[in-house]
Coordinates of C-alpha atoms in Angstrom, one line a residue:
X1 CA 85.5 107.2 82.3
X2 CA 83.4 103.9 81.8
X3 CA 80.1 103.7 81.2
X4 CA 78.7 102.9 84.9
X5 CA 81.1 105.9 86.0
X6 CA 79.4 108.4 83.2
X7 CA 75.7 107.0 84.4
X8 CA 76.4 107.4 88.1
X9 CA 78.0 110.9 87.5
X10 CA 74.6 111.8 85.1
X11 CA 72.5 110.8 88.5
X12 CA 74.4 112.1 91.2
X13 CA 74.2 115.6 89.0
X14 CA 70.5 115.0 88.3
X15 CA 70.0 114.1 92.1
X16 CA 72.4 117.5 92.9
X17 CA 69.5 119.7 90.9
X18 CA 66.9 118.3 91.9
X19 CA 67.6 118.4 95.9
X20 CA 68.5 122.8 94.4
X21 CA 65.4 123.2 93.3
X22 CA 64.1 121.6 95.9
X23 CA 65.7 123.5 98.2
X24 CA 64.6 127.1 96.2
X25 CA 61.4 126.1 95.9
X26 CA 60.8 125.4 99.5
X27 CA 62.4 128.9 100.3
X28 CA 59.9 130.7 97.8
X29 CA 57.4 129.2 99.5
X30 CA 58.2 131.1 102.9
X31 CA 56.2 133.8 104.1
X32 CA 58.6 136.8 103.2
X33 CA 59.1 135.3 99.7
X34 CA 55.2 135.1 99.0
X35 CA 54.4 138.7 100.7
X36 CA 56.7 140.0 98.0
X37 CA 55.6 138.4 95.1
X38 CA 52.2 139.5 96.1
X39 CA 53.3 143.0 96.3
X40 CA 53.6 143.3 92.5
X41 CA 51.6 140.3 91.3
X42 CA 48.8 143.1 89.3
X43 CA 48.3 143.0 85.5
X44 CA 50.6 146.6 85.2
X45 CA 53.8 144.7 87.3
X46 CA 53.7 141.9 84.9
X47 CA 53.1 144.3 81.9
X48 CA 56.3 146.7 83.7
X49 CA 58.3 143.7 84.8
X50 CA 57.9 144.6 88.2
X51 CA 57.2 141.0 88.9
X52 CA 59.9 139.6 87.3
X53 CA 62.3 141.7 88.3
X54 CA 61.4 140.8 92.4
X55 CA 61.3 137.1 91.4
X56 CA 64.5 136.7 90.6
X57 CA 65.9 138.6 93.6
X58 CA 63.8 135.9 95.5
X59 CA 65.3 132.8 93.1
X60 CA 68.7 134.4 94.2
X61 CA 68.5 135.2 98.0
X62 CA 66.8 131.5 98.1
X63 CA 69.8 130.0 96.1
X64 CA 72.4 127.9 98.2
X65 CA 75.4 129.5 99.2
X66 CA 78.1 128.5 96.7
X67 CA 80.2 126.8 99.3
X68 CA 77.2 124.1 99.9
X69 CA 77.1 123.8 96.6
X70 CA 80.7 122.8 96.9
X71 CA 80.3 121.1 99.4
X72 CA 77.6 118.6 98.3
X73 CA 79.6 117.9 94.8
X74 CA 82.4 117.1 95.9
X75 CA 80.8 114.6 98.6
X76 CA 78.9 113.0 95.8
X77 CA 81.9 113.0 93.8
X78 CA 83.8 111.4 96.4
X79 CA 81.0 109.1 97.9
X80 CA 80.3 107.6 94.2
X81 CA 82.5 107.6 91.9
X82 CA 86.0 107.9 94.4
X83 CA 86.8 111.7 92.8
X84 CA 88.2 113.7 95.2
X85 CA 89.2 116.3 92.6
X86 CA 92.3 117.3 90.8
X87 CA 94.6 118.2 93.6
X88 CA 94.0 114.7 95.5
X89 CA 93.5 111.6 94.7
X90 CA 91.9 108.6 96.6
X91 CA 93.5 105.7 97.2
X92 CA 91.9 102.7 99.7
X93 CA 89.0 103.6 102.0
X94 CA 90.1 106.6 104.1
X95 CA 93.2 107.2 102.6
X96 CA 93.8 110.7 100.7
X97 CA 96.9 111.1 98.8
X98 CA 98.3 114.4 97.2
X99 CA 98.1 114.5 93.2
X100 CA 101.4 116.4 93.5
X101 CA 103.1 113.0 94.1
X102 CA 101.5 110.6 92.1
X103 CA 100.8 112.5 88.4
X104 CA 103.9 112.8 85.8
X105 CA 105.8 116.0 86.8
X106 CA 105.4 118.7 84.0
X107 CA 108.9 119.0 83.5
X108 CA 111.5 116.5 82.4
X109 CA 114.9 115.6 84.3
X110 CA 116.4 118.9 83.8
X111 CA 115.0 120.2 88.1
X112 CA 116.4 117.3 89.9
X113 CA 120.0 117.5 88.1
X114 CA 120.1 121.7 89.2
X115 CA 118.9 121.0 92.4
X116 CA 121.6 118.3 93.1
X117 CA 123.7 121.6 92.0
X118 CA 122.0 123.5 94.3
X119 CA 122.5 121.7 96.9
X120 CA 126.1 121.4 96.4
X121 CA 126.4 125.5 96.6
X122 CA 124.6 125.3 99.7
X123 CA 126.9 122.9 101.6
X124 CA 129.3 125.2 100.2
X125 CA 127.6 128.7 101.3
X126 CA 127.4 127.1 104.7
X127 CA 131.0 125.4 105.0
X128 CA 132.3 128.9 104.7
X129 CA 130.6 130.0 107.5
X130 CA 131.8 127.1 109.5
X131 CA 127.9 125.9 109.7
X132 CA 127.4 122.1 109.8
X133 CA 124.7 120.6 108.0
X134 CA 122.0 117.8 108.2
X135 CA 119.4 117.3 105.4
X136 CA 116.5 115.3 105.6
X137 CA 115.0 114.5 102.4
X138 CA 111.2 113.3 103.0
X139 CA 110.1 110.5 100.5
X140 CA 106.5 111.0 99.1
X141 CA 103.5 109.7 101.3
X142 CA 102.4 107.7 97.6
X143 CA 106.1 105.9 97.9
X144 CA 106.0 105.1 102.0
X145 CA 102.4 104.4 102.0
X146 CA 102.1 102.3 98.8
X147 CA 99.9 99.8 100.4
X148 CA 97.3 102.1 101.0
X149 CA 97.1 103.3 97.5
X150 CA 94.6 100.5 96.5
X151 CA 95.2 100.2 92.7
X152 CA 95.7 104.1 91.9
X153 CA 98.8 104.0 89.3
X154 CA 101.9 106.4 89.9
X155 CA 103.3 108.4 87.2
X156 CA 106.6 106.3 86.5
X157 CA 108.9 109.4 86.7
X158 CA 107.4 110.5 89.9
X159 CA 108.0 106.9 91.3
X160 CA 111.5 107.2 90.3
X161 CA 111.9 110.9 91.6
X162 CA 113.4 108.7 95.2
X163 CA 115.6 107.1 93.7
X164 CA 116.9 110.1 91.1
X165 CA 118.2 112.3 94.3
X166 CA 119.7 109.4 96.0
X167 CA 121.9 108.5 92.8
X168 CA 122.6 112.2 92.1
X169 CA 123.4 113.4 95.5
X170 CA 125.6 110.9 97.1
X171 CA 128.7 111.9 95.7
X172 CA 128.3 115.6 97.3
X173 CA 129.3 114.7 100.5
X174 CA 125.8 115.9 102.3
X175 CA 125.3 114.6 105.3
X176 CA 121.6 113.1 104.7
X177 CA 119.1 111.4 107.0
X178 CA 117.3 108.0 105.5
X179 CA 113.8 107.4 106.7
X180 CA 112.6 104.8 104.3
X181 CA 114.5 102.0 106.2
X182 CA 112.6 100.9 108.8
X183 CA 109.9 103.3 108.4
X184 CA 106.5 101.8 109.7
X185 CA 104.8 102.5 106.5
X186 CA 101.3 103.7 106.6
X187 CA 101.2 104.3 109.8
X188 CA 104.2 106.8 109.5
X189 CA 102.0 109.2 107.9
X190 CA 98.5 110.7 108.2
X191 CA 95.3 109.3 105.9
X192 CA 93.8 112.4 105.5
X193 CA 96.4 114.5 105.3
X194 CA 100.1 114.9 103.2
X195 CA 102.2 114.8 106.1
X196 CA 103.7 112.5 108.7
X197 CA 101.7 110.9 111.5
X198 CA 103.2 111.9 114.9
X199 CA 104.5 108.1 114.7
X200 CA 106.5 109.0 111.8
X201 CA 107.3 112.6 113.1
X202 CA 109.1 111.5 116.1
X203 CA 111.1 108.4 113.8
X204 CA 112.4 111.0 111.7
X205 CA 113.2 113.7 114.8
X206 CA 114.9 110.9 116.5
X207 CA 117.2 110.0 113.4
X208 CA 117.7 113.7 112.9
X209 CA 119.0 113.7 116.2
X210 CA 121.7 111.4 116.1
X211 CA 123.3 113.4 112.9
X212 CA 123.2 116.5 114.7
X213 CA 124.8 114.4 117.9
X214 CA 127.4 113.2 115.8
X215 CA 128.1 116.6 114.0
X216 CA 128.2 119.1 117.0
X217 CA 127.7 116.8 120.2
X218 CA 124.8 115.6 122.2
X219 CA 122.5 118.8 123.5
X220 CA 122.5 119.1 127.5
X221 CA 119.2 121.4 127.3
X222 CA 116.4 119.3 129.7
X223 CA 113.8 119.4 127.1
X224 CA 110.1 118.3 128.5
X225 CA 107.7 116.9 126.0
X226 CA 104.0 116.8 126.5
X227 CA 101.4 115.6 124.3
X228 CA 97.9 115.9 124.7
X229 CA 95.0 113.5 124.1
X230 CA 94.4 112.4 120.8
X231 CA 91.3 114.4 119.5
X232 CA 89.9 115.3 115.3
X233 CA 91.9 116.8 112.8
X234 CA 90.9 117.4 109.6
X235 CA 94.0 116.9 106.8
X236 CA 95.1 119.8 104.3
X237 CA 94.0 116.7 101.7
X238 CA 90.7 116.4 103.0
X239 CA 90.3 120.5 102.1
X240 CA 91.7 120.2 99.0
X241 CA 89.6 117.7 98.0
X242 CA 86.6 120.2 99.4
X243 CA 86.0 117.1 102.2
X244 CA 86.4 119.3 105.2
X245 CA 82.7 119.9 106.0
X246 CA 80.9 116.9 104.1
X247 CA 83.1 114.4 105.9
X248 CA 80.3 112.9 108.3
X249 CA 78.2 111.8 105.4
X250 CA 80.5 111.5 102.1
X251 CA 83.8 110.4 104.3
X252 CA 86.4 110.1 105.2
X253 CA 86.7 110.5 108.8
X254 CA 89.4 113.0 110.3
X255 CA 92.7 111.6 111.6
X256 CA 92.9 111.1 115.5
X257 CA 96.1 113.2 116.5
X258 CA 97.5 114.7 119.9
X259 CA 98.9 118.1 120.1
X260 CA 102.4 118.3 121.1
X261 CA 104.4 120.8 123.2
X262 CA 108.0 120.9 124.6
X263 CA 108.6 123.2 128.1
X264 CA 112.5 124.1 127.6
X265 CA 114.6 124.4 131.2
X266 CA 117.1 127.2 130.0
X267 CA 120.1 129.0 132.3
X268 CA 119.9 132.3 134.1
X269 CA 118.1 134.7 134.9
X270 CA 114.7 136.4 133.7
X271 CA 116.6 139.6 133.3
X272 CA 119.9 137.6 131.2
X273 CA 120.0 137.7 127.8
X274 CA 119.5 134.0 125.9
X275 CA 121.5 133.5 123.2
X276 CA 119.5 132.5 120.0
X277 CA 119.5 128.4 119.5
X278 CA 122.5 127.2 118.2
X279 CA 120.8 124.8 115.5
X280 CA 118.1 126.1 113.5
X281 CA 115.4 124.6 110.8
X282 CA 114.9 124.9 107.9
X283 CA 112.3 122.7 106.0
X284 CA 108.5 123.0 104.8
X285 CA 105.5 122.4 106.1
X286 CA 106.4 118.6 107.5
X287 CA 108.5 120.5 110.1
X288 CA 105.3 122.5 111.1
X289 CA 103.2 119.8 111.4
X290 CA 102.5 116.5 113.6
X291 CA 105.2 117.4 116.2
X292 CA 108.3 117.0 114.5
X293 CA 110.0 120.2 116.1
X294 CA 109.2 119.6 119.7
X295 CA 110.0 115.5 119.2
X296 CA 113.7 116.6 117.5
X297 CA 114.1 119.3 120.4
X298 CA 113.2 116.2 123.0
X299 CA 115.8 113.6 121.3
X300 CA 118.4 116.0 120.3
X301 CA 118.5 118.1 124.3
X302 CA 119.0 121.2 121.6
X303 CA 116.6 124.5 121.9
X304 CA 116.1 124.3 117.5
X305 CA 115.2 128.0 116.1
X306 CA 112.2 127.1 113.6
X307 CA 112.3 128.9 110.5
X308 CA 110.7 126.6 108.5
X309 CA 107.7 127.8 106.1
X310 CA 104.4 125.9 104.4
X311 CA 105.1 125.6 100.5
X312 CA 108.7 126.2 100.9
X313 CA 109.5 123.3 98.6
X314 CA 113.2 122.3 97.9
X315 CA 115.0 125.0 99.6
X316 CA 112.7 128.2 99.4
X317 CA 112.7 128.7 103.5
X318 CA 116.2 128.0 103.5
X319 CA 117.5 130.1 100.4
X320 CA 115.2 133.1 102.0
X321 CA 117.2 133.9 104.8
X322 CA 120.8 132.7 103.7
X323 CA 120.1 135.7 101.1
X324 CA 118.4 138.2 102.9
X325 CA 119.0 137.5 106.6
X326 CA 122.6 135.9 106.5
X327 CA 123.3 137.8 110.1
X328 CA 120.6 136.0 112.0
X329 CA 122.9 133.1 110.9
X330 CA 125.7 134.5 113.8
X331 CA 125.5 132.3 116.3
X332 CA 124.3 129.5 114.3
X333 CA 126.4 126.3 114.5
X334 CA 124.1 123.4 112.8
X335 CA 121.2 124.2 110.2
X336 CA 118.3 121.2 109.2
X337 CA 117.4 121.3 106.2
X338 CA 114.2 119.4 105.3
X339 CA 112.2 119.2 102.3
X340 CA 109.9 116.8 100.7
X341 CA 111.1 115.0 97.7
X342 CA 107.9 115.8 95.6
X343 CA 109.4 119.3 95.4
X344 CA 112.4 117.9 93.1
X345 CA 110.7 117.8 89.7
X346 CA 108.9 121.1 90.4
X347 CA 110.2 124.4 88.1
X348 CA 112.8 126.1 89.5
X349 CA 111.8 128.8 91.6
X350 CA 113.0 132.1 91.1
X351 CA 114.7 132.4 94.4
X352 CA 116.5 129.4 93.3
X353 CA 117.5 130.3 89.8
X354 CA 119.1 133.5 91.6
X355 CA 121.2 131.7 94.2
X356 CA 122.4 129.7 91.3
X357 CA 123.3 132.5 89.6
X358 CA 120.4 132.2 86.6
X359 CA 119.0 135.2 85.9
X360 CA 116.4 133.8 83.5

């Protein structure tokens, strides 16, 4: 930290205590406050510690909740010195990016060369069953959205992470999606938040789309999309970063985003039974998020069964039910499979080591 960082954070702390005691001073100074003090304020309650013992009740009920506290640190931290804690990092005016993707992973190339092996016993798992397959490997928001990083350095490993599954998993015959090309950068993706835009959402859905087309045939579903006018979201970066109620005075301002909704025309009766979805998905939280179910649903004419999870990094949603719900797979003829590529130098999870066959 240099020296003008160390002297602002010494005066935003100094100006942090002195608005606390401000604050506890003013609320001693309120009529309940001084009509108990007053209560015990005789020679014996200060011999007896009656007095002391109702002050500080008072100095605590008149303490700020710890979550303002929280609040008005991590404003100040952001606001003046670009900190916005150790799970995000801050990039150019506005823009939030997820530590996850821009630090040195903790472990060393041994994660991305299993998962490549992973992945080949999954194409396996699911060629026996006579399930196609379409992966969609999501490039980190610090590789796509470089321009908006503004100077903040990435860990060279992670910057190579890309370019490490690309090499290592061509030769295993997966049948992958490429976003990166032509991908409208920045605007693909969110500022205040990990994920895609619904600009980027819909690019990918559409590209997923014409895998799955090719696979298993265009879908004839009549799929209706609706989105709503854009209105405030506040990103998972800016709560991470402990933004999420500061933001109108310490920054940054929420994304603008619609909410998105498909209506689904399906045959038969009310009575009939409908069969489950033919394709299913099977990613992490960027299939939750910004649309990109009901934009894949729209461009692919398929109903899409969403079992996708949040945190389900490389294959954790996936590997969940191929291993304990394998006959919900029945009438299943296409799986997606998304995850984000940050996941690859992440530890091996212990769902993972199992399908693999690891028991350590």
């Amino acid at each position: 930290m240099t020296r003008l960082a160390r002297t602002l954070a010494t005066l935003a702390f100094l100006a942090l205590m002195l608005a606390g005691l401000g604050f506890v001073a003013a609320r001693l100074s309120g009529s309940e406050s001084r009509e108990a003090l007053a209560a015990v304020a005789g020679p014996a309650d200060f011999l007896e510690g009656r007095f002391t013992a109702v002050l500080d009740k008072q100095v605590v009920a008149a303490l700020p909740k710890l979550t303002a506290l929280d609040d008005m640190a991590s404003g100040l931290a952001y606001r003046l010195l670009g900190d916005a804690g150790p799970l995000v990092r801050a990039g150019c005016p506005g823009w939030l990016f997820y530590a996850d993707e821009i630090v040195e992973p903790r472990e060393r190339e041994a994660p991305v060369a299993e998962r490549i092996r992973l992945a080949a016993k999954i194409r396996d798992h699911l060629a026996a069953r006579n399930i196609a397959l379409v992966v969609l490997p999501v490039p980190d928001k610090a590789l796509l959205a470089a321009d908006r990083l503004c100077g903040l350095p990435v860990a060279d490993r992670a910057a190579k992470r890309f370019a490490a599954w690309w090499e290592g998993s061509r030769g295993l015959g997966l049948d992958q999606v490429e976003i990166a090309p032509g991908f409208p950068g920045a605007d693909g993706f969110l500022r205040t938040d990990t994920h895609w835009s619904p600009l980027g959402a819909r690019l990918a859905a559409t590209r997923v789309a014409e895998h799955v087309a090719r696979k298993i045939g265009a879908g004839t579903q009549k799929v209706t999309l609706k989105e709503s006018a854009p209105h405030a979201r506040v990103g998972d970066l800016m709560r991470l970063a402990g933004l999420e109620r500061s933001w109108p005075w310490s920054g940054p301002e929420p994304d603008q985003v619609p909410d998105v909704s498909v209506a689904i025309a399906r045959s038969g009766g009310l009575l009939d039974d409908v069969p489950a979805p033919a394709v299913v998905l099977a990613g992490s939280s960027f299939s939750r998020n910004s649309g990109f179910l009901d934009y894949l649903q729209a461009a692919s004419g398929y109903e899409v069964a969403q079992k996708s999870a949040d945190g389900s990094g490389f294959a954790g949603q996936l590997l969940e039910f191929l291993m304990n719900e394998p006959e919900s797979l029945a009438q299943t003829r296409l799986i997606v499979w998304e995850f984000p590529m940050r996941a690859l130098t992440r530890p091996l999870t212990e769902t993972e080591r199992r399908f693999l066959g690891d028991p350590t």
